[in-house]
Short mmCIF file of C-alpha atoms in Angstrom, two decimals:
data_model
loop_
_atom_site.label_atom_id
_atom_site.label_comp_id
_atom_site.label_asym_id
_atom_site.label_seq_id
_atom_site.Cartn_x
_atom_site.Cartn_y
_atom_site.Cartn_z
CA MET A 1 98.70 -118.40 113.29
CA SER A 2 96.67 -121.05 111.47
CA GLU A 3 99.94 -122.71 110.30
CA LEU A 4 101.13 -122.82 113.88
CA PHE A 5 97.96 -124.61 115.01
CA ARG A 6 98.32 -127.15 112.18
CA LEU A 7 101.94 -127.90 113.20
CA ILE A 8 100.84 -128.79 116.73
CA GLY A 9 97.90 -130.84 115.48
CA VAL A 10 95.01 -128.62 116.53
CA GLU A 11 92.33 -127.60 114.08
CA LEU A 12 91.21 -123.94 114.02
CA GLN A 13 87.56 -125.06 114.28
CA ASP A 14 88.39 -126.87 117.54
CA ILE A 15 89.96 -123.72 118.95
CA SER A 16 86.81 -121.73 118.14
CA VAL A 17 84.66 -124.32 119.82
CA LEU A 18 86.84 -124.26 122.92
CA LEU A 19 86.71 -120.45 123.05
CA PHE A 20 82.91 -120.41 122.78
CA LEU A 21 82.67 -123.18 125.36
CA ALA A 22 84.92 -121.33 127.78
CA THR A 23 82.94 -118.11 127.27
CA ALA A 24 79.60 -119.87 127.88
CA LEU A 25 80.89 -121.66 130.97
CA GLY A 26 82.44 -118.43 132.27
CA PHE A 27 79.19 -116.49 131.97
CA LEU A 28 77.26 -119.40 133.52
CA LEU A 29 79.60 -119.48 136.51
CA ILE A 30 79.31 -115.71 136.96
CA ILE A 31 75.49 -115.91 136.90
CA LEU A 32 75.49 -118.75 139.44
CA ALA A 33 77.91 -116.82 141.65
CA CYS A 34 75.62 -113.76 141.51
CA ARG A 35 72.65 -115.89 142.46
CA MET A 36 74.51 -117.35 145.46
CA ILE A 37 75.84 -113.96 146.59
CA GLY A 38 72.36 -112.43 146.31
CA ARG A 39 71.06 -114.89 148.90
CA ILE A 40 73.57 -113.77 151.54
CA ALA A 41 71.93 -111.31 153.95
CA PRO A 42 74.51 -108.47 153.68
CA PHE A 43 74.21 -108.50 149.87
CA LYS A 44 70.40 -108.53 149.66
CA GLN A 45 70.37 -104.73 149.58
CA HIS A 46 72.45 -104.88 146.39
CA ARG A 47 69.80 -106.72 144.36
CA LYS A 48 69.56 -103.82 141.92
CA ILE A 49 73.24 -104.21 141.03
CA LEU A 50 72.75 -107.95 140.50
CA TRP A 51 69.78 -107.17 138.26
CA LEU A 52 71.95 -104.88 136.14
CA LEU A 53 74.54 -107.66 135.85
CA ASP A 54 71.78 -110.06 134.74
CA ILE A 55 70.84 -107.68 131.93
CA ILE A 56 74.37 -108.05 130.57
CA LEU A 57 75.18 -111.65 131.45
CA LEU A 58 71.97 -113.57 130.60
CA PRO A 59 71.61 -112.40 126.97
CA THR A 60 75.36 -112.89 126.50
CA LEU A 61 75.13 -116.43 127.86
CA ILE A 62 72.23 -117.31 125.54
CA LEU A 63 74.08 -115.95 122.51
CA SER A 64 77.32 -117.69 123.53
CA VAL A 65 75.62 -121.07 123.97
CA GLY A 66 73.82 -120.62 120.66
CA LEU A 67 77.04 -119.84 118.79
CA LEU A 68 78.77 -122.75 120.52
CA LEU A 69 76.11 -125.22 119.45
CA ASN A 70 76.14 -123.74 115.97
CA LYS A 71 79.91 -124.28 115.78
CA VAL A 72 79.69 -127.84 117.00
CA ILE A 73 76.64 -129.05 115.09
CA GLY A 74 75.53 -126.34 112.74
CA PHE A 75 78.23 -126.72 110.06
CA GLU A 76 76.59 -129.78 108.56
CA ALA A 77 73.01 -129.29 109.73
CA GLN A 78 71.42 -126.25 108.17
CA ASP A 79 67.96 -127.06 109.62
CA PHE A 80 69.43 -127.31 113.08
CA SER A 81 71.15 -123.97 112.66
CA LYS A 82 67.82 -122.33 111.79
CA ASP A 83 66.05 -123.99 114.72
CA LEU A 84 68.87 -122.87 116.97
CA ARG A 85 68.39 -119.23 115.96
CA VAL A 86 64.64 -119.51 116.63
CA LEU A 87 65.30 -121.03 120.06
CA SER A 88 67.86 -118.33 120.94
CA ALA A 89 65.50 -115.53 119.88
CA THR A 90 62.62 -117.07 121.86
CA LEU A 91 64.79 -117.33 124.97
CA LEU A 92 65.89 -113.71 124.56
CA TRP A 93 62.25 -112.55 124.45
CA LEU A 94 61.33 -114.57 127.55
CA VAL A 95 64.44 -113.49 129.47
CA GLY A 96 63.70 -109.89 128.50
CA ALA A 97 60.16 -110.19 129.93
CA TRP A 98 61.50 -111.79 133.10
CA LEU A 99 64.12 -109.06 133.56
CA LEU A 100 61.49 -106.37 132.98
CA THR A 101 59.17 -107.82 135.66
CA ARG A 102 62.11 -108.06 138.08
CA GLY A 103 63.07 -104.48 137.32
CA LEU A 104 59.54 -103.30 138.06
CA GLU A 105 59.62 -105.23 141.35
CA LEU A 106 62.92 -103.66 142.39
CA PHE A 107 62.47 -100.08 141.18
CA LEU A 108 58.68 -99.56 141.23
CA TRP A 109 56.65 -101.92 143.37
CA SER A 110 59.01 -102.21 146.35
CA THR A 111 60.13 -98.57 146.48
CA GLY A 112 58.72 -96.03 144.04
CA PHE A 113 55.05 -96.99 144.33
CA LYS A 114 55.11 -96.88 148.13
CA LYS A 115 56.87 -93.50 148.16
CA ALA A 116 54.38 -92.04 145.69
CA THR A 117 51.18 -93.40 147.27
CA GLY A 118 52.22 -94.20 150.85
CA SER A 119 50.88 -97.76 150.63
CA GLU A 120 51.89 -101.18 149.36
CA PRO A 121 51.05 -101.91 145.69
CA PRO A 122 47.93 -104.10 145.31
CA ARG A 123 48.58 -107.64 144.14
CA LEU A 124 45.93 -107.22 141.47
CA LEU A 125 47.78 -104.37 139.78
CA ARG A 126 51.11 -106.16 139.97
CA GLY A 127 49.59 -109.35 138.57
CA LEU A 128 47.90 -107.56 135.65
CA VAL A 129 51.13 -105.74 134.73
CA THR A 130 53.09 -109.01 134.84
CA ILE A 131 50.50 -110.81 132.68
CA THR A 132 50.54 -107.93 130.19
CA ILE A 133 54.34 -108.08 129.88
CA TYR A 134 54.37 -111.82 129.19
CA VAL A 135 51.44 -111.56 126.73
CA LEU A 136 53.39 -108.91 124.80
CA ALA A 137 56.47 -111.17 124.92
CA PHE A 138 54.52 -114.10 123.42
CA TYR A 139 53.06 -111.74 120.84
CA GLY A 140 56.61 -110.70 119.87
CA ILE A 141 57.74 -114.33 119.68
CA LEU A 142 54.87 -115.32 117.38
CA THR A 143 55.18 -112.22 115.19
CA PHE A 144 58.94 -111.64 114.90
CA VAL A 145 60.49 -115.04 115.67
CA PHE A 146 58.05 -117.50 114.08
CA GLU A 147 56.75 -114.88 111.61
CA ARG A 148 53.15 -115.93 112.27
CA PRO A 149 50.67 -113.01 112.17
CA VAL A 150 48.15 -113.26 115.02
CA THR A 151 45.47 -111.04 113.46
CA GLY A 152 43.60 -113.97 112.00
CA LEU A 153 43.86 -115.87 115.24
CA LEU A 154 42.36 -112.95 117.14
CA VAL A 155 39.47 -112.65 114.71
CA SER A 156 38.77 -116.37 114.74
CA THR A 157 38.66 -116.48 118.51
CA GLY A 158 36.47 -113.36 118.83
CA ILE A 159 33.22 -115.33 118.89
CA VAL A 160 34.59 -117.74 121.47
CA ALA A 161 35.76 -114.81 123.59
CA GLY A 162 32.27 -113.27 123.40
CA VAL A 163 30.62 -116.46 124.58
CA ILE A 164 33.12 -116.81 127.43
CA GLY A 165 32.57 -113.17 128.33
CA LEU A 166 28.82 -113.67 128.69
CA ALA A 167 29.34 -116.76 130.80
CA MET A 168 31.87 -115.02 133.06
CA GLN A 169 30.31 -111.56 133.24
CA ASN A 170 30.24 -111.56 137.05
CA VAL A 171 33.87 -112.63 137.24
CA LEU A 172 34.87 -110.00 134.67
CA SER A 173 32.82 -107.41 136.54
CA ASP A 174 34.79 -108.17 139.71
CA LEU A 175 38.05 -108.05 137.74
CA PHE A 176 37.42 -104.61 136.21
CA ALA A 177 35.97 -103.32 139.47
CA GLY A 178 39.16 -104.44 141.22
CA LEU A 179 41.20 -102.70 138.56
CA ALA A 180 39.15 -99.51 139.05
CA ILE A 181 39.66 -99.72 142.81
CA THR A 182 43.39 -100.12 142.27
CA ILE A 183 43.57 -97.08 139.99
CA GLU A 184 41.24 -94.77 141.96
CA ASN A 185 42.68 -96.00 145.28
CA PRO A 186 39.62 -95.28 147.50
CA TYR A 187 41.28 -97.53 150.06
CA SER A 188 44.64 -99.24 150.44
CA LEU A 189 46.07 -102.18 152.32
CA GLY A 190 45.89 -101.52 156.06
CA ASP A 191 43.06 -98.95 155.88
CA TRP A 192 40.00 -99.30 158.10
CA ILE A 193 36.85 -98.87 156.01
CA GLU A 194 33.10 -99.07 156.54
CA LEU A 195 30.67 -100.07 153.79
CA LYS A 196 27.14 -98.78 153.31
CA ASP A 197 25.62 -101.78 155.08
CA GLY A 198 27.72 -101.14 158.21
CA THR A 199 30.48 -103.66 157.50
CA ILE A 200 33.71 -102.44 159.16
CA GLY A 201 37.13 -103.98 158.74
CA ARG A 202 40.80 -103.46 157.94
CA VAL A 203 41.81 -104.10 154.32
CA LEU A 204 44.03 -107.19 154.21
CA ASP A 205 44.09 -107.91 150.49
CA ILE A 206 42.71 -106.65 147.16
CA SER A 207 42.67 -109.54 144.67
CA TRP A 208 41.25 -109.75 141.15
CA ARG A 209 38.03 -111.19 142.56
CA SER A 210 37.37 -109.63 145.98
CA THR A 211 38.55 -107.44 148.83
CA ARG A 212 39.25 -109.13 152.15
CA LEU A 213 38.58 -107.25 155.40
CA LEU A 214 39.67 -108.20 158.92
CA SER A 215 36.78 -107.54 161.31
CA TRP A 216 36.89 -106.55 164.98
CA ASN A 217 35.97 -110.18 165.75
CA ASN A 218 39.24 -111.36 164.14
CA SER A 219 37.23 -112.87 161.29
CA ILE A 220 37.35 -112.18 157.55
CA TYR A 221 34.80 -110.38 155.37
CA VAL A 222 35.10 -111.31 151.67
CA VAL A 223 33.56 -108.44 149.68
CA PRO A 224 33.22 -108.90 145.87
CA ASN A 225 34.98 -106.05 144.08
CA ASN A 226 31.87 -105.02 142.12
CA VAL A 227 29.99 -104.67 145.46
CA ALA A 228 32.81 -102.57 146.94
CA ALA A 229 33.08 -100.42 143.82
CA SER A 230 29.35 -99.62 143.81
CA SER A 231 29.06 -99.06 147.57
CA ILE A 232 29.49 -95.89 149.63
CA ILE A 233 32.80 -96.36 151.46
CA HIS A 234 33.79 -94.58 154.66
CA ASN A 235 37.60 -94.69 154.79
CA TYR A 236 38.85 -93.93 158.32
CA ALA A 237 42.44 -93.47 157.08
CA LEU A 238 41.78 -90.59 154.64
CA PRO A 239 42.75 -87.79 154.26
CA ASP A 240 45.11 -88.79 157.10
CA LYS A 241 45.05 -91.31 159.94
CA ARG A 242 44.05 -88.82 162.65
CA TYR A 243 40.59 -89.68 163.91
CA ALA A 244 38.23 -86.91 165.08
CA TYR A 245 35.82 -87.78 167.86
CA TRP A 246 33.32 -85.84 169.93
CA LEU A 247 31.35 -86.64 173.04
CA TYR A 248 28.67 -84.89 175.09
CA MET A 249 28.78 -84.24 178.82
CA SER A 250 25.80 -83.05 180.86
CA VAL A 251 26.56 -80.79 183.83
CA ALA A 252 24.16 -79.01 186.16
CA SER A 253 23.11 -75.60 184.83
CA GLU A 254 23.80 -73.97 188.22
CA ILE A 255 27.55 -74.32 187.61
CA PRO A 256 28.97 -71.43 185.54
CA PRO A 257 29.44 -72.59 181.92
CA ASN A 258 32.86 -70.95 181.65
CA THR A 259 34.06 -72.99 184.62
CA VAL A 260 32.78 -76.23 183.08
CA ARG A 261 34.29 -75.45 179.67
CA HIS A 262 37.61 -74.65 181.30
CA LEU A 263 37.65 -77.93 183.26
CA LEU A 264 36.67 -80.01 180.22
CA LEU A 265 39.36 -78.38 178.06
CA GLU A 266 41.92 -78.96 180.79
CA ALA A 267 40.91 -82.63 180.98
CA ALA A 268 41.19 -83.09 177.21
CA LEU A 269 44.63 -81.48 177.06
CA SER A 270 45.93 -83.48 180.00
CA CYS A 271 44.85 -86.76 178.34
CA LYS A 272 47.88 -88.41 176.71
CA SER A 273 45.72 -90.12 174.08
CA VAL A 274 44.42 -86.78 172.74
CA LEU A 275 46.50 -85.08 170.06
CA LYS A 276 47.59 -81.55 170.87
CA ASN A 277 47.51 -80.58 167.20
CA PRO A 278 44.75 -79.76 166.31
CA LEU A 279 43.83 -78.51 169.78
CA PRO A 280 40.69 -79.90 171.48
CA ILE A 281 37.54 -77.78 171.31
CA VAL A 282 34.84 -77.45 173.99
CA ARG A 283 31.46 -75.90 173.15
CA ILE A 284 28.06 -75.57 174.83
CA ALA A 285 25.90 -77.89 172.76
CA ASP A 286 22.55 -77.18 174.42
CA ALA A 287 21.70 -74.59 177.09
CA THR A 288 17.91 -74.80 176.68
CA SER A 289 17.38 -77.88 178.83
CA GLN A 290 18.38 -79.14 182.24
CA PRO A 291 21.23 -79.95 182.69
CA PHE A 292 23.39 -78.06 180.17
CA LYS A 293 25.01 -80.22 177.50
CA TYR A 294 28.65 -79.65 176.50
CA MET A 295 30.47 -81.03 173.46
CA VAL A 296 34.15 -82.04 173.65
CA TYR A 297 35.75 -82.36 170.19
CA VAL A 298 39.19 -84.03 170.06
CA TYR A 299 41.56 -85.85 167.72
CA PHE A 300 43.02 -89.29 168.39
CA MET A 301 46.02 -90.89 166.70
CA ASP A 302 43.96 -93.18 164.43
CA PHE A 303 40.67 -95.06 164.23
CA PRO A 304 41.78 -98.41 165.77
CA SER A 305 43.19 -96.69 168.87
CA HIS A 306 40.15 -94.52 169.55
CA TRP A 307 38.46 -97.16 171.71
CA ALA A 308 41.21 -97.12 174.32
CA ALA A 309 41.66 -93.37 173.86
CA LYS A 310 37.98 -92.76 174.67
CA SER A 311 38.40 -94.59 177.95
CA ASP A 312 41.42 -92.44 178.83
CA LEU A 313 39.53 -89.27 177.94
CA PHE A 314 36.49 -90.23 180.05
CA SER A 315 38.79 -90.91 183.01
CA CYS A 316 40.53 -87.54 182.65
CA ILE A 317 37.18 -85.71 182.42
CA GLN A 318 35.84 -87.50 185.48
CA SER A 319 39.00 -86.69 187.47
CA SER A 320 39.03 -83.05 186.38
CA LEU A 321 35.39 -82.51 187.34
CA ALA A 322 35.72 -84.46 190.59
CA ARG A 323 38.63 -82.31 191.79
CA SER A 324 36.27 -79.31 191.68
CA GLY A 325 33.41 -81.19 193.31
CA ILE A 326 31.41 -81.59 190.09
CA THR A 327 29.79 -84.76 188.82
CA PRO A 328 28.18 -85.31 185.40
CA SER A 329 24.42 -84.93 185.67
CA ALA A 330 21.54 -86.97 184.39
CA ILE A 331 18.66 -85.34 182.53
CA LYS A 332 16.29 -83.73 184.98
CA TYR A 333 12.52 -83.74 184.78
CA GLU A 334 11.37 -80.99 187.12
CA ILE A 335 8.02 -79.81 188.40
CA ALA A 336 7.94 -76.03 188.73
CA THR A 337 8.30 -74.98 192.38
CA ARG A 338 9.03 -71.71 194.10
CA LYS A 339 11.96 -73.14 196.04
CA SER A 340 14.76 -75.23 194.63
CA PRO A 341 18.15 -76.06 196.11
CA ILE A 342 21.05 -74.02 194.76
CA LEU A 343 24.16 -76.01 193.99
CA GLU A 344 27.25 -74.20 195.24
CA VAL A 345 30.68 -75.11 193.91
CA LYS A 346 33.63 -73.85 195.93
CA GLU A 347 37.11 -73.47 194.51
CA PRO A 348 39.92 -74.94 196.67
CA THR A 349 41.84 -72.39 198.74
CA ILE A 350 45.58 -71.72 198.47
CA GLU A 351 46.09 -73.69 201.68
CA GLU A 352 44.29 -76.72 200.18
CA TYR A 353 46.44 -76.57 197.05
CA LEU A 354 49.63 -76.33 199.13
CA HIS A 355 48.58 -79.39 201.14
CA ARG A 356 48.59 -81.38 197.86
CA VAL A 357 52.27 -80.55 197.14
CA PRO A 358 54.37 -83.61 198.18
CA ILE A 359 57.10 -81.66 200.01
CA PHE A 360 54.51 -79.72 202.04
CA GLN A 361 52.41 -82.68 203.15
CA THR A 362 54.32 -82.98 206.46
CA LEU A 363 53.62 -79.36 207.42
CA SER A 364 51.02 -78.51 210.03
CA GLU A 365 47.95 -76.38 209.39
CA ASN A 366 49.59 -73.32 210.98
CA GLU A 367 52.73 -73.77 208.89
CA ILE A 368 50.67 -74.10 205.72
CA GLU A 369 48.76 -70.91 206.59
CA GLU A 370 52.04 -69.10 207.27
CA LEU A 371 53.37 -70.30 203.92
CA ALA A 372 50.20 -69.26 202.07
CA HIS A 373 50.52 -65.64 203.25
CA SER A 374 53.65 -65.19 201.09
CA CYS A 375 52.23 -66.89 197.99
CA GLU A 376 50.49 -65.26 195.06
CA ILE A 377 48.32 -66.43 192.18
CA ARG A 378 49.62 -65.64 188.69
CA SER A 379 47.93 -66.12 185.32
CA PHE A 380 49.50 -67.04 181.98
CA GLU A 381 48.01 -66.88 178.50
CA THR A 382 48.09 -69.79 176.02
CA GLY A 383 51.63 -70.24 174.68
CA GLU A 384 53.24 -68.12 177.40
CA THR A 385 56.39 -69.46 179.07
CA LEU A 386 56.23 -69.87 182.84
CA ILE A 387 59.88 -70.80 183.31
CA GLN A 388 62.78 -71.24 180.88
CA GLU A 389 65.34 -74.02 181.01
CA GLY A 390 68.56 -72.70 182.56
CA ASP A 391 66.94 -69.72 184.35
CA SER A 392 67.94 -68.97 187.94
CA ASP A 393 64.39 -68.27 189.21
CA SER A 394 63.73 -70.15 192.47
CA SER A 395 59.93 -70.22 192.78
CA LEU A 396 57.69 -73.27 193.04
CA PHE A 397 54.57 -73.36 190.83
CA VAL A 398 51.33 -75.12 191.83
CA ILE A 399 48.80 -75.28 188.99
CA THR A 400 45.25 -74.36 189.99
CA SER A 401 43.76 -74.44 186.49
CA GLY A 402 44.93 -75.11 182.96
CA VAL A 403 47.54 -77.43 181.44
CA VAL A 404 51.31 -76.87 181.34
CA SER A 405 53.74 -78.63 178.98
CA ILE A 406 57.17 -79.52 180.40
CA ILE A 407 59.80 -79.32 177.66
CA LYS A 408 63.48 -80.31 177.67
CA LYS A 409 66.26 -80.21 175.09
CA ASP A 410 67.63 -83.54 173.88
CA SER A 411 71.23 -84.33 172.98
CA LYS A 412 70.74 -82.68 169.56
CA GLY A 413 69.35 -79.48 171.06
CA GLN A 414 65.79 -80.20 169.92
CA ASN A 415 62.86 -79.41 172.23
CA ILE A 416 60.85 -82.47 173.25
CA GLU A 417 57.78 -82.64 175.48
CA VAL A 418 58.52 -84.69 178.60
CA THR A 419 55.09 -84.56 180.23
CA ARG A 420 52.00 -82.44 180.84
CA LEU A 421 50.86 -81.16 184.20
CA GLY A 422 47.35 -80.14 185.21
CA ASN A 423 45.26 -79.13 188.18
CA SER A 424 46.98 -79.46 191.62
CA GLU A 425 50.27 -80.63 190.09
CA CYS A 426 53.49 -78.70 190.73
CA PHE A 427 56.98 -78.13 189.33
CA GLY A 428 60.13 -76.31 190.43
CA GLU A 429 60.70 -77.95 193.84
CA MET A 430 64.46 -78.36 193.37
CA SER A 431 64.95 -74.75 192.30
CA LEU A 432 62.90 -73.57 195.29
CA LEU A 433 64.91 -75.64 197.78
CA THR A 434 68.45 -75.45 196.37
CA GLY A 435 68.46 -72.55 193.90
CA GLU A 436 69.61 -74.82 191.06
CA PRO A 437 68.92 -73.53 187.52
CA ARG A 438 65.71 -74.69 185.88
CA SER A 439 66.14 -78.16 184.38
CA ALA A 440 63.25 -77.76 181.92
CA THR A 441 60.96 -75.23 180.25
CA ALA A 442 57.31 -74.92 181.28
CA GLN A 443 54.86 -73.56 178.70
CA ALA A 444 51.12 -72.92 179.02
CA ILE A 445 49.05 -75.00 176.61
CA THR A 446 45.86 -73.31 177.78
CA TYR A 447 45.10 -70.33 179.93
CA VAL A 448 46.85 -71.20 183.20
CA GLU A 449 46.53 -69.99 186.76
CA ALA A 450 49.23 -71.06 189.23
CA ILE A 451 50.25 -70.38 192.80
CA THR A 452 53.87 -69.27 193.11
CA VAL A 453 55.77 -70.11 196.28
CA PRO A 454 58.87 -67.86 196.51
CA LYS A 455 62.10 -68.51 198.39
CA GLU A 456 61.18 -65.91 201.00
CA ALA A 457 58.13 -67.95 202.03
CA LEU A 458 60.29 -70.95 202.94
CA ALA A 459 62.99 -68.81 204.52
CA ALA A 460 60.48 -67.67 207.17
CA LEU A 461 59.60 -71.29 207.95
CA PHE A 462 63.26 -72.34 208.18
CA GLU A 463 63.92 -69.63 210.72
CA ILE A 464 61.22 -71.10 212.98
CA LYS A 465 61.91 -74.77 212.19
CA PRO A 466 65.41 -75.43 210.72
CA ASP A 467 64.89 -79.22 210.82
CA LEU A 468 62.44 -78.88 207.90
CA SER A 469 65.46 -79.04 205.58
CA ASN A 470 65.99 -82.70 206.55
CA GLU A 471 62.32 -83.57 205.93
CA PHE A 472 62.31 -81.83 202.54
CA ALA A 473 65.57 -83.53 201.53
CA GLU A 474 64.23 -87.01 202.37
CA ILE A 475 61.05 -86.38 200.39
CA MET A 476 63.03 -85.11 197.37
CA ALA A 477 65.39 -88.10 197.52
CA MET A 478 62.48 -90.55 197.66
CA ARG A 479 60.68 -88.83 194.76
CA ARG A 480 63.85 -88.90 192.66
CA ALA A 481 64.33 -92.63 193.31
CA GLN A 482 60.71 -93.34 192.35
CA THR A 483 60.95 -91.21 189.20
CA GLU A 484 64.15 -92.93 188.04
CA GLY A 485 62.72 -96.38 188.83
CA LEU A 486 65.31 -97.11 191.49
CA ILE A 487 62.85 -98.47 194.02
CA ASP A 488 59.81 -100.67 194.18
CA SER A 489 58.41 -103.11 196.71
CA ARG A 490 61.33 -105.51 196.12
CA THR A 491 64.32 -103.13 195.86
CA ILE A 492 63.52 -100.52 198.50
CA LYS A 493 66.11 -101.98 200.92
CA SER A 494 68.92 -102.10 198.37
CA ALA A 495 68.19 -98.54 197.24
CA SER A 496 67.97 -97.03 200.75
CA LYS A 497 71.70 -96.32 200.84
CA SER A 498 71.68 -94.30 197.63
CA ILE A 499 68.56 -92.45 198.86
CA ARG A 500 70.35 -91.45 202.09
CA VAL A 501 73.41 -90.29 200.16
CA TYR A 502 71.31 -88.15 197.85
CA ALA A 503 69.29 -86.77 200.80
CA LYS A 504 72.52 -85.62 202.49
CA GLU A 505 73.56 -83.83 199.29
CA VAL A 506 70.17 -82.09 199.10
CA VAL A 507 70.37 -81.06 202.78
CA LYS A 508 73.75 -79.44 202.17
CA LYS A 509 72.39 -77.53 199.18
CA ILE A 510 69.27 -76.38 201.08
CA ARG A 511 71.25 -75.18 204.10
CA SER A 512 73.72 -73.41 201.86
CA PHE A 513 71.00 -71.77 199.74
CA PHE A 514 69.05 -70.54 202.78
CA SER A 515 72.20 -69.79 204.83
CA LEU A 516 71.11 -72.08 207.68
CA ASP A 517 74.63 -73.04 208.79
#
């Protein structure tokens, strides 16, 4: 082979140089191509594969370039050849440190750390690990590449380090306190915390020097790490983000406590901002003074949302008590007398509850009384099912006390809660009027009492007044359009046609179900 190269006028050394040059250029082009591909959005999720390619390509490129330069220059320059080996080894150490930090970023900080702890890794911890890796790399370069022991250097700089340590003791205190906070993890990025002095804020950043908190005023608290580490910290996000809250309500002692507790529990469960797991708790906090004091203990989704959630809960409590004619009381200071007014609270009658049902609001007093004669009040224990999705029962339910959860199956067959119904609300109108199977399941969240309106009760009314089917159908069509968002103040005219069409369909079903034709 060598004779062949001589015949064509090419030296073997030139061929070797060309091969090394081609190899180096090839690896360089591959690395550049990987860098360009990694910036394209669809390939960003494949950064780990590009990192694995870098582990192979970068060291190979350094070695190839080193051998190439050695071939070109190193034959006649022994000193250059030695310097070239030192340079190549130094680059390999630095590239190794860089690849290691990138690997930690890809496999630990961006994924593994968050899965293990549930929070983003603190910048302080990431920075200290990166600094440690590069310090070890420089230690390896000095020790194994330049063959310079660093023991003497460390000893000689010990006194200087001591002087610097005394001068920077506060800074070092913050640094080690920040490291302790990072390891112990008493709070993480995004947590709401309160310090001993009453400072409250959301953790934005944990640096080597301080912890930054975002206050309710949209301003920043900068807390030195040594202050945070030595302070009592109230973390509102641990052990989980659910935030427990309790409030006290004062109600006149003349009202039976069981009635008040029942109404307060119903209000808490009907509030959308209150978590249903764990269930709310209502207790008598003080029955030795006037009025009685009741405690309502609930859970909200998290600490930041509890301000709005409190407002919702207060509104639900006020509405629940007002429906029964009860108002929260102020503290009374009484002078003992022989006569005092007795507060009487009356429960609404069946007729009053039926008047609140939308489809019955057009009925007269006599018709409501006639309807009430065929109704009955039923009770259901917590967790009991009132109706089951798909059942053929045709009764209407009007809730007089308690909270009912309406549940439907989604496309995957999983049960999801659609809404919650409370005092004076009803469900089952379509089944009562048309006999259609139940479209959802109703389950008692608390002890529930409900008025049931059977088919026979309406059948008696239809015999006297057959035109009621048209009134009921129009009301049902209008309610359906409102529920599905088909109408508002601007679209009521355009939706009237679809409402009339649906009303005609409902009328046909009603007349068929009650055999009115």
